Short mmCIF file of C-alpha atoms in Angstrom, two decimals:
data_model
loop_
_atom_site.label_atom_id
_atom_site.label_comp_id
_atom_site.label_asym_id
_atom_site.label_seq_id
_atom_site.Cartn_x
_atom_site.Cartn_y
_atom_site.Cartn_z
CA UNK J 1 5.39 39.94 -10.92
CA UNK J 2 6.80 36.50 -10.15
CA UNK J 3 4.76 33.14 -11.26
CA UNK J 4 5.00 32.61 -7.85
CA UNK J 5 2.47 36.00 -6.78
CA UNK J 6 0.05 34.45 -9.21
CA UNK J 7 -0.05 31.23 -7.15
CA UNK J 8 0.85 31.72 -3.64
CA UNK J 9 -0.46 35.37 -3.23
CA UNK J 10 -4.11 35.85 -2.47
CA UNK J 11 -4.33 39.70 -3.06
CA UNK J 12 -7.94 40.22 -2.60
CA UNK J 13 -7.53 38.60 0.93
CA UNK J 14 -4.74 41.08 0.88
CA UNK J 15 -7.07 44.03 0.50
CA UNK J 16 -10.19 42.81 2.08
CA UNK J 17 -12.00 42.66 -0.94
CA UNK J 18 -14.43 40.13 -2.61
CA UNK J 19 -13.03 38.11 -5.70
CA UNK J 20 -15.78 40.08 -8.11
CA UNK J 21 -15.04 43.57 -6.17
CA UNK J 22 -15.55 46.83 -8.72
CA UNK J 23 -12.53 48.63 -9.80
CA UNK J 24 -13.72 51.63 -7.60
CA UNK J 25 -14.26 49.35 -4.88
CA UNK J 26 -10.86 47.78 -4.98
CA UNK J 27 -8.96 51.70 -5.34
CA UNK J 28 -11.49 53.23 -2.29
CA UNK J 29 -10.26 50.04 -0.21
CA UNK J 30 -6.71 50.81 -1.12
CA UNK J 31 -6.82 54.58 -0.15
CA UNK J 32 -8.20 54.06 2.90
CA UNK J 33 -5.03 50.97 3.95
CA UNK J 34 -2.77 53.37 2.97
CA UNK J 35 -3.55 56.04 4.92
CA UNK J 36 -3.62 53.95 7.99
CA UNK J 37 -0.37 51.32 6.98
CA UNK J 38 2.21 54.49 5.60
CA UNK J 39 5.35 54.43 7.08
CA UNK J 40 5.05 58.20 7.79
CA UNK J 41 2.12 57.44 10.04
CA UNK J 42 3.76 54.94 11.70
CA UNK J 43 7.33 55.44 12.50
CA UNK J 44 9.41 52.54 13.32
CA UNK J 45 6.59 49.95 13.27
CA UNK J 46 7.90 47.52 11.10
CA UNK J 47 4.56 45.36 10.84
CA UNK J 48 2.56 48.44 9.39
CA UNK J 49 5.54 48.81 7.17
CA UNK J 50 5.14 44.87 6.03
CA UNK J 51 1.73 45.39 5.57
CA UNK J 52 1.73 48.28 3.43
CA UNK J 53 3.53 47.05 1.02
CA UNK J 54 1.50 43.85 1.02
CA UNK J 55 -1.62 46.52 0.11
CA UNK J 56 0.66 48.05 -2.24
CA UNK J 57 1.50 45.23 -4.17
CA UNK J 58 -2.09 43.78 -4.39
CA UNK J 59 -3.19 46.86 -5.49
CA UNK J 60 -0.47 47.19 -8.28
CA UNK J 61 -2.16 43.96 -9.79
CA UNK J 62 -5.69 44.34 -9.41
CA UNK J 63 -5.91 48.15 -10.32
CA UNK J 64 -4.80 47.03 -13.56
CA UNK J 65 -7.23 45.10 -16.07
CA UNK J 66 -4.50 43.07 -17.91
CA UNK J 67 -2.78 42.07 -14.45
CA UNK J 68 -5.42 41.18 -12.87
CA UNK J 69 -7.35 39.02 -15.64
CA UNK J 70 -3.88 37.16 -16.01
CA UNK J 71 -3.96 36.85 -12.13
CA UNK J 72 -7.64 35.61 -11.72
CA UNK J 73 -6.64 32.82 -14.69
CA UNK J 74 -3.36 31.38 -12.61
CA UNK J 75 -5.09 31.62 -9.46
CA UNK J 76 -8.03 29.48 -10.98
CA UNK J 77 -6.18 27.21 -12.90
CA UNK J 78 -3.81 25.92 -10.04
CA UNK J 79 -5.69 26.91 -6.82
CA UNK J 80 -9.11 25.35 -8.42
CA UNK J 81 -7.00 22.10 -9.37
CA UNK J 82 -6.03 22.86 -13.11
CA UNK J 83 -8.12 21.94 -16.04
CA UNK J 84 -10.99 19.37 -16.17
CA UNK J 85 -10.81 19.91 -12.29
CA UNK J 86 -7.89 17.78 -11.65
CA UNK J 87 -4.47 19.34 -9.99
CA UNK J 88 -1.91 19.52 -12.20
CA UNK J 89 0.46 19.13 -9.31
CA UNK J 90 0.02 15.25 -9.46
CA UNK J 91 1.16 14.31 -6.03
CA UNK J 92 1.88 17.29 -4.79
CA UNK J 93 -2.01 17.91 -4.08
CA UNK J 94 -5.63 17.22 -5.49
CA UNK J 95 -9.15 17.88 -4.91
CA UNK J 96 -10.10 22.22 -4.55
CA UNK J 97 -7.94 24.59 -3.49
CA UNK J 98 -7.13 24.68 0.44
CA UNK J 99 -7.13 28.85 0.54
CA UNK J 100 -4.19 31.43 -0.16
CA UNK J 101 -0.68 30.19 -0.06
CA UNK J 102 -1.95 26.22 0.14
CA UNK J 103 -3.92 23.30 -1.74
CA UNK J 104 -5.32 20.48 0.24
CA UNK J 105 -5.84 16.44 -0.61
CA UNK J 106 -8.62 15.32 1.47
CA UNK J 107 -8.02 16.34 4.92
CA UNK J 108 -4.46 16.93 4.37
CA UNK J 109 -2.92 20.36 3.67
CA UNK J 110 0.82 22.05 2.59
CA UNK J 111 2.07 25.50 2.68
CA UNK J 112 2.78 26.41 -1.20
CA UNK J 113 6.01 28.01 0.42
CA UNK J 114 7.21 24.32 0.86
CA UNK J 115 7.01 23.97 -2.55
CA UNK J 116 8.29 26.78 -3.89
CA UNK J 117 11.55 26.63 -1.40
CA UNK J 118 12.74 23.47 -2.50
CA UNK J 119 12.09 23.98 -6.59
CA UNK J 120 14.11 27.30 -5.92
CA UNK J 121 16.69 26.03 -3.50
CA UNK J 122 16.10 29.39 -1.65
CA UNK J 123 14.29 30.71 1.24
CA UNK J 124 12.90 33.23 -0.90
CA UNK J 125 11.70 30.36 -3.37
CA UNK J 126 14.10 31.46 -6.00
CA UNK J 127 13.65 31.53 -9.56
CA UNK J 128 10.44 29.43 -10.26
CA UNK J 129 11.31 28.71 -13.30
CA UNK J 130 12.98 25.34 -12.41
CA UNK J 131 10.41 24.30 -10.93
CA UNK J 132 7.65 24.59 -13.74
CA UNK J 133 10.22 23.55 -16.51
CA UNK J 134 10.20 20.41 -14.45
CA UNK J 135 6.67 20.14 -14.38
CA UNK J 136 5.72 21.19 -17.30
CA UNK J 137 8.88 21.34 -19.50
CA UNK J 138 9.97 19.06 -22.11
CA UNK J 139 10.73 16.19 -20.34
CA UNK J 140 7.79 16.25 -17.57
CA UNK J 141 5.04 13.74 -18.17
CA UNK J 142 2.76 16.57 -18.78
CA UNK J 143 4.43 17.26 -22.01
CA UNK J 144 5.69 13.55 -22.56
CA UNK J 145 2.35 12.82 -24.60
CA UNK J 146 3.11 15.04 -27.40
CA UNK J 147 5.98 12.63 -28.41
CA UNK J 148 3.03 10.14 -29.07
CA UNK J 149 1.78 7.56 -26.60
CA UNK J 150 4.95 5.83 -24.68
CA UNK J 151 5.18 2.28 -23.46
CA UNK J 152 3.12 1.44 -20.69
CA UNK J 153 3.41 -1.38 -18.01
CA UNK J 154 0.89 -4.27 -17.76
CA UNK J 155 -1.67 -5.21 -14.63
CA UNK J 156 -0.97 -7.09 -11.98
CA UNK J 157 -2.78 -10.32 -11.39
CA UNK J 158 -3.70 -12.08 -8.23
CA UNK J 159 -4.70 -15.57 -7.62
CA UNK J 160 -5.07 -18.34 -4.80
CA UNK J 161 -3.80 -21.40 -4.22
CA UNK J 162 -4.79 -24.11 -1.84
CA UNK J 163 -1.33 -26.59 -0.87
CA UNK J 164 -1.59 -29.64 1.26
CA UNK J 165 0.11 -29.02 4.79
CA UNK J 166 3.54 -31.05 3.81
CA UNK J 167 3.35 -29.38 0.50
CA UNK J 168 3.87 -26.12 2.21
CA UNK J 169 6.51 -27.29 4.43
CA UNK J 170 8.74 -29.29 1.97
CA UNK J 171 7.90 -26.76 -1.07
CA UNK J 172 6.54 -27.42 -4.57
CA UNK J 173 5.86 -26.53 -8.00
CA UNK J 174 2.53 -26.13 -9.57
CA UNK J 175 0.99 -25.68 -12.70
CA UNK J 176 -1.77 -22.34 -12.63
CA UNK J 177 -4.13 -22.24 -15.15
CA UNK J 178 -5.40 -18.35 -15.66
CA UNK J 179 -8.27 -16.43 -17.60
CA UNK J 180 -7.09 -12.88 -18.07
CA UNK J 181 -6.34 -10.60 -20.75
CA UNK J 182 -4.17 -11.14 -23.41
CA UNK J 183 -2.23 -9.67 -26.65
CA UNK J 184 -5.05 -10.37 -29.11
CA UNK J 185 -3.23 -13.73 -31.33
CA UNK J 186 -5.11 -12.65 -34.68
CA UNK J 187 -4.15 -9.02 -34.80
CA UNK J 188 -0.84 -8.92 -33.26
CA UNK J 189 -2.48 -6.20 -30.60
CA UNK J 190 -3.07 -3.42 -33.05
CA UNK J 191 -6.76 -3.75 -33.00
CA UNK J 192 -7.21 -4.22 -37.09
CA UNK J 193 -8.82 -6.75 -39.02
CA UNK J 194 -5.82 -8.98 -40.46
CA UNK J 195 -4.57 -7.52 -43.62
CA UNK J 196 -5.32 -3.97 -42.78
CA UNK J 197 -2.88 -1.49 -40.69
CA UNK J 198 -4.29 1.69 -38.20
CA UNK J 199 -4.09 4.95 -39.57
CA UNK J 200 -2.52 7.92 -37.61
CA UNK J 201 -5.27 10.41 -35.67
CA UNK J 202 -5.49 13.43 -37.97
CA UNK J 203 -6.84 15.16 -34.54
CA UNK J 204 -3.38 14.52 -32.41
CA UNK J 205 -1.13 13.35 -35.39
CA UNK J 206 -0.89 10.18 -33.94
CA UNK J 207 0.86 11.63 -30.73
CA UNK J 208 -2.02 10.57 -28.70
CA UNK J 209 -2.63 14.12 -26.64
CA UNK J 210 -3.67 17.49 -27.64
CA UNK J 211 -2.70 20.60 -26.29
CA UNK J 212 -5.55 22.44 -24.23
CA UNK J 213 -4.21 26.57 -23.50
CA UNK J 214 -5.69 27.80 -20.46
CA UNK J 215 -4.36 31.51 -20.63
CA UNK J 216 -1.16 31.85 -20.20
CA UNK J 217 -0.70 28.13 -19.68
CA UNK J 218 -0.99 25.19 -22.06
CA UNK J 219 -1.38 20.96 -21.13
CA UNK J 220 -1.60 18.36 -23.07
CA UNK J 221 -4.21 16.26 -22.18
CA UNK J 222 -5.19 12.75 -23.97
CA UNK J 223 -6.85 13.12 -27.87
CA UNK J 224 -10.51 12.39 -27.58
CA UNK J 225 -11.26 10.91 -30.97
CA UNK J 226 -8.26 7.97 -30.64
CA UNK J 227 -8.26 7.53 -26.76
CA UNK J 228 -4.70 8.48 -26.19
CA UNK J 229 -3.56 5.94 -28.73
CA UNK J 230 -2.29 8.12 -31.33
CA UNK J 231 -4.38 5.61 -33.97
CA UNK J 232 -7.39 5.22 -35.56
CA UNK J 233 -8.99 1.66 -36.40
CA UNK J 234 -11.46 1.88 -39.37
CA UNK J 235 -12.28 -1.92 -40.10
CA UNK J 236 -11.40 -3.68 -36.58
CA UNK J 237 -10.42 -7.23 -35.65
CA UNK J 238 -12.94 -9.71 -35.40
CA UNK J 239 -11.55 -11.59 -32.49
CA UNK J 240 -10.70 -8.63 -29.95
CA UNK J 241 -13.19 -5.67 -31.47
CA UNK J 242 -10.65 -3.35 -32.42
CA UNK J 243 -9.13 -3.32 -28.54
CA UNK J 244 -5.64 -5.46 -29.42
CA UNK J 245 -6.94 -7.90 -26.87
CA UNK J 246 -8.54 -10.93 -25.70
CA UNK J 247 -9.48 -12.90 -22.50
CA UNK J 248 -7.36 -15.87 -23.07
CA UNK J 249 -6.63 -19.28 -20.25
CA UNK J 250 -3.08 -20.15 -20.35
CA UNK J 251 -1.09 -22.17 -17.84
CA UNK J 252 1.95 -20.96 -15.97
CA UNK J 253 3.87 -22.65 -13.63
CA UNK J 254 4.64 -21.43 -10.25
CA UNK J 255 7.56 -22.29 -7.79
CA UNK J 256 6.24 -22.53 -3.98
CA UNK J 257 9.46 -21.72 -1.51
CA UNK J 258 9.72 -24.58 1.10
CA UNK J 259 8.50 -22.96 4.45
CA UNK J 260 5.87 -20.83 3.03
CA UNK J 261 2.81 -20.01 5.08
CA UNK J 262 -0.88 -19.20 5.70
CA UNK J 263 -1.43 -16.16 3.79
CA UNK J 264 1.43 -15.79 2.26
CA UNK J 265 2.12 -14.16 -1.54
CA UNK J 266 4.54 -15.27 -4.07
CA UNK J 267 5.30 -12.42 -6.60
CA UNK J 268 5.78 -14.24 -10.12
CA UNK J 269 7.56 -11.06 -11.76
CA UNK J 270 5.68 -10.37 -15.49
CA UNK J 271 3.41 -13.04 -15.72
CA UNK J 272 0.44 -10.31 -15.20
CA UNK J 273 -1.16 -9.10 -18.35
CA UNK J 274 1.05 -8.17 -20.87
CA UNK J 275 2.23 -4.08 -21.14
CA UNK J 276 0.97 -1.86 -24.17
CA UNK J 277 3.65 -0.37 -26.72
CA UNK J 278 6.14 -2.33 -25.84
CA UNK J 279 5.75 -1.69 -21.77
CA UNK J 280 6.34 -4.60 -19.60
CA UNK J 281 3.71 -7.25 -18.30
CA UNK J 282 2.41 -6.94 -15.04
CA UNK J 283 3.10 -9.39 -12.26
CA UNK J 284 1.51 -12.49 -10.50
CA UNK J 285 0.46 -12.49 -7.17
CA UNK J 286 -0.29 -16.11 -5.76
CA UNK J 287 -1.46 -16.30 -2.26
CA UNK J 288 -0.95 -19.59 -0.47
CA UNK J 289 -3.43 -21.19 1.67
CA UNK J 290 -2.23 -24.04 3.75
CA UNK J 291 -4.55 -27.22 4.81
CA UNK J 292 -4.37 -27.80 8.62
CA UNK J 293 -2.28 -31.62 9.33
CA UNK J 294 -4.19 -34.55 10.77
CA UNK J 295 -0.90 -35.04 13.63
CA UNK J 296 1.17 -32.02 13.24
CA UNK J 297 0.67 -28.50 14.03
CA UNK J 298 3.37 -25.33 13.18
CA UNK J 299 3.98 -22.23 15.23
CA UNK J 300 6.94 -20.85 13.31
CA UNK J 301 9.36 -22.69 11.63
CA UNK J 302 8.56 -25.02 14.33
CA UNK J 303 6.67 -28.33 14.08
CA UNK J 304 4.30 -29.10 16.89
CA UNK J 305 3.22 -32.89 17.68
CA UNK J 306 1.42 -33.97 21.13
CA UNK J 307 1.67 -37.37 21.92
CA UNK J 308 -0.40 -39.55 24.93
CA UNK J 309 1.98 -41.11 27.77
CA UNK J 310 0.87 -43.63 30.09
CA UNK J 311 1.20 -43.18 34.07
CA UNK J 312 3.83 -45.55 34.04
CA UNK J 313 5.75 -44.32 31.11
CA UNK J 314 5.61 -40.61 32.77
CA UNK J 315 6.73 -41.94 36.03
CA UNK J 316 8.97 -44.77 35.20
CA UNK J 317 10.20 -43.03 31.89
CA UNK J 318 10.34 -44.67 28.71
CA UNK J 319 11.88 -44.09 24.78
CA UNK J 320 9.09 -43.23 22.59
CA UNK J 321 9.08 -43.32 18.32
CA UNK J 322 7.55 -40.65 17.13
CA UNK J 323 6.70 -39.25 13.33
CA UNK J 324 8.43 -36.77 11.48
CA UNK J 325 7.37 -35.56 8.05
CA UNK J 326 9.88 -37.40 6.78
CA UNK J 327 10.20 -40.36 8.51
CA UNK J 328 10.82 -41.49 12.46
CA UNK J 329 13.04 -40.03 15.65
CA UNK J 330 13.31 -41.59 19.16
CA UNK J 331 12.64 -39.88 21.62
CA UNK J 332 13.76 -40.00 25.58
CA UNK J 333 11.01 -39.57 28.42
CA UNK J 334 13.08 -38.83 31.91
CA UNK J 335 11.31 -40.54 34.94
CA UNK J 336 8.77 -38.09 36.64
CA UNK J 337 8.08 -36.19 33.45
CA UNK J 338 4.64 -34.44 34.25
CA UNK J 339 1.84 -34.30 31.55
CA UNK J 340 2.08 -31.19 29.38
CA UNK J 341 5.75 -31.03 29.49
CA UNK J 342 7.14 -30.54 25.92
CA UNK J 343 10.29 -31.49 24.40
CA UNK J 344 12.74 -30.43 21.56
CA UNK J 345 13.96 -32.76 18.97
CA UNK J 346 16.26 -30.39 16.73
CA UNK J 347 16.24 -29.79 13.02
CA UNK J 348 13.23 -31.82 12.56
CA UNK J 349 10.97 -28.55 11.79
CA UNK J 350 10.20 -26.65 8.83
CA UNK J 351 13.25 -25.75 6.73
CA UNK J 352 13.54 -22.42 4.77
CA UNK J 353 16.50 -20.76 3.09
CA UNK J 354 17.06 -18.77 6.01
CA UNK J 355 16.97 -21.11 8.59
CA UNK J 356 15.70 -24.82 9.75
CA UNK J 357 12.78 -25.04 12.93
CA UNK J 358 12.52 -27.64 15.70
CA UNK J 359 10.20 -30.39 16.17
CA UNK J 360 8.39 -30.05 19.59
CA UNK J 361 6.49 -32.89 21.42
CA UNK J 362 4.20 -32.15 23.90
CA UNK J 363 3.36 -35.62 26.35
CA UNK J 364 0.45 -35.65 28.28
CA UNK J 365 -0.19 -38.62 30.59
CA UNK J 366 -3.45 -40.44 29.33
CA UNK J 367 -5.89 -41.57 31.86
CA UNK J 368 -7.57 -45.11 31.42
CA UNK J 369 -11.58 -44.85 31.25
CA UNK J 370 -11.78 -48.51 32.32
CA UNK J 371 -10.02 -50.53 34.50
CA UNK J 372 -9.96 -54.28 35.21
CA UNK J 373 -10.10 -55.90 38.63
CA UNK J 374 -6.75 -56.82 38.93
CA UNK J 375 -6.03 -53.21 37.67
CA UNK J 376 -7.64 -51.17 40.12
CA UNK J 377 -6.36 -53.38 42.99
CA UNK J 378 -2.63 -52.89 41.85
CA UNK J 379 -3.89 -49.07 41.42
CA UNK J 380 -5.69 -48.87 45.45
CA UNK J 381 -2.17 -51.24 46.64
CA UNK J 382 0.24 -48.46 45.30
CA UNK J 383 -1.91 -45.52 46.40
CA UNK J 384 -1.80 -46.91 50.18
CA UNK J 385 1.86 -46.73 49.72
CA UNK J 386 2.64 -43.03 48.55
CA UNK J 387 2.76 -40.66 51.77
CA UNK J 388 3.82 -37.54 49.73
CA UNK J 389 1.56 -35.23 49.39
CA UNK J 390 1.01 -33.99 45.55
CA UNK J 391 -0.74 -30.45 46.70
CA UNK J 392 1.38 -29.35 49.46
CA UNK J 393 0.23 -25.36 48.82
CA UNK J 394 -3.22 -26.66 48.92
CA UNK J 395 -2.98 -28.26 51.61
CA UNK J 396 -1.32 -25.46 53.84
CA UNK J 397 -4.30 -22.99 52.91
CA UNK J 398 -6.67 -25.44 53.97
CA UNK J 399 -4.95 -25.91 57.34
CA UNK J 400 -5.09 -22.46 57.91
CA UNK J 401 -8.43 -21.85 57.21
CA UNK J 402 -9.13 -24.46 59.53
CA UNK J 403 -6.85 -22.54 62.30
CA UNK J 404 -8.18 -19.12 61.97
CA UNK J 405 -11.50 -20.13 60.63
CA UNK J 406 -13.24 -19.00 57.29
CA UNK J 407 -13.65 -15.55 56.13
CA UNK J 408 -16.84 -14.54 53.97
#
């Protein structure tokens, strides 16, 4: 029988039968399938044919002790997720098994056939073998602990930063001051009082993992009595406790991009906390926050400024000076510009290595709250002599409401 009948086969579904059926129970069951599923009762029916030798090879395993404690093992050690109730399929699936033929990971599910067909590079599934000498062979992280614990990569680290608005836009560098873990400076990171060395597990033999056989199948699972390791610390360090390391401020100095925005994250590659045997640190994440501008606003890698017109500067036009964030433009106001129009100045945006924004300037004619005498009488002399009318489509509804008269 093929390692993958001991996975992928349910053969007491097979036969009908409960899990903890009597051997007399499971051979009546199988008598009375037979009978019905032979191919000499049913001539040219290829199902009955399919199923009867489903029957028969169920029954070939669990008629027999041996087989069938052997089965009952691989069935419980894969379908109920492998030892210490975690899958040893890793990615492939966790959590309980998801019935015959499948495992499940939440509410997710796969057919084992899947599986099977591309580690055997066959429809049939092929030789299996490949497939659990890469998962459990010599060079499958299963196994990789026996060569004693291997180098592993640091944490990542996240912090915030708060940048003035032209900061942002222009780009800076900052000094970071962080409180995080650190390789223990009295030790070295081996966790032992100065002057005295670790001494190899005597339980793993300073690999780090022991091997735990689960019938026909062995794993090699962390060493309990050095924590996966591979050493033992009999008079620890004073500073870190025997755990090789310390919380520790140090300073590191971060480049902001020019152009960066709200929200955004800088990755500072291995500035994290530093890896373990010889593994690499773990990375910085900054994220930016940006303080809003007193004048200028940004919607892109454009810069937004609105600026107040007069009446007579809208109608009349006019050459305005207005701020950049790094210094002064002119800009040109045609006659009869309305309020709210905006216009483009270019390259006067945000710039970025990709590409440089605009600076747009929104004019909006501003209306005096006070006038003088001589003011309003200039204002009530120019009214009388504009006979255009400013609402024309206004004006036409109204007119024909009047006509027709007005409708509830």
């Amino acid at each position: 029988m093929s390692t993958k009948d001991y996975i992928e086969k349910d053969y007491y579904q097979s036969l009908g039968v409960a899990k903890d059926a009597s051997a007399a129970d499971i051979k009546k069951t199988y008598r009375k399938l037979a009978r019905e599923l032979h191919p000499d009762k049913n001539p040219g029916d290829a199902a009955a044919e399919s199923r009867f030798k489903e029957v028969s090879e169920a029954y070939d395993v669990l008629s027999d002790p041996a087989k069938r404690k052997e089965y009952d093992e691989a069935r419980s050690l894969f379908a109920g997720g492998g030892p210490g109730g975690g899958s040893p399929f890793g990615a492939y699936g966790g959590g309980r098994g998801a019935g015959p033929g499948g495992f499940s990971s939440g509410g997710g599910s796969f057919d084992m056939s899947d599986l099977f067909a591309g580690a055997g590079g066959g429809a049939g599934g092929g030789n299996l073998n490949d497939l659990f000498d890469g998962l459990f062979g010599p060079n499958s992280s299963a196994t990789r602990g026996s060569r004693g614990p291997g180098p592993q990569r640091g944490q990542d680290v996240t912090a915030d930063v708060t940048l003035g608005f032209d900061e942002a836009v222009r780009g800076t560098t900052l000094p970071l001051r962080l409180s995080s873990p650190g390789t223990c400076q009295v030790c070295g990171g081996n966790g032992a009082r100065p002057g005295t060395s670790p001494r190899r597990c005597p339980t793993c033999g300073g690999t780090g993992a022991v091997s735990d056989n689960q019938g026909a199948f062995g794993f090699s699972q962390p060493c309990r009595d050095c924590r996966g390791t591979g050493q033992i610390v009999d008079d620890p360090c004073p500073e870190c406790h025997g755990s090789g390391t310390t919380t520790r401020t140090r300073t590191i100095t971060v480049r902001i991009p020019s152009g960066i925005r709200e929200g955004a994250k800088v990755r500072v590659p291995g500035k994290g906390t530093p890896g373990r045997n010889g593994g690499p640190g773990g990375d910085l994440f900054v994220t930016v926050h940006v303080e809003p501008h007193a004048l200028f606003g940004r919607t892109g890698d454009d810069l937004t400024l609105t600026v107040p017109i007069t009446f007579a500067e809208a109608t009349l036009g006019t050459t305005l000076r207005v701020p950049t964030l790094d210094g002064s433009v002119a800009l040109k106001v045609a006659p009869g510009t309305p309020s709210g129009r905006t216009l483009r100045v270019r390259g006067r945006g945000v710039k970025t290595r990709k590409a440089t924004g605009d600076l747009r300037v929104t004019v909006e004619v501003a209306v005096p709250k006070d006038l003088s005498d001589e003011a309003r009488t200039a204002l009530e002399t120019f009214q009388a002599t504009q006979h255009d009318d400013p609402r024309p489509a206004v004006t036409a509804a109204l007119a024909t409401r009047s006509g027709g008269g007005s409708r509830a």
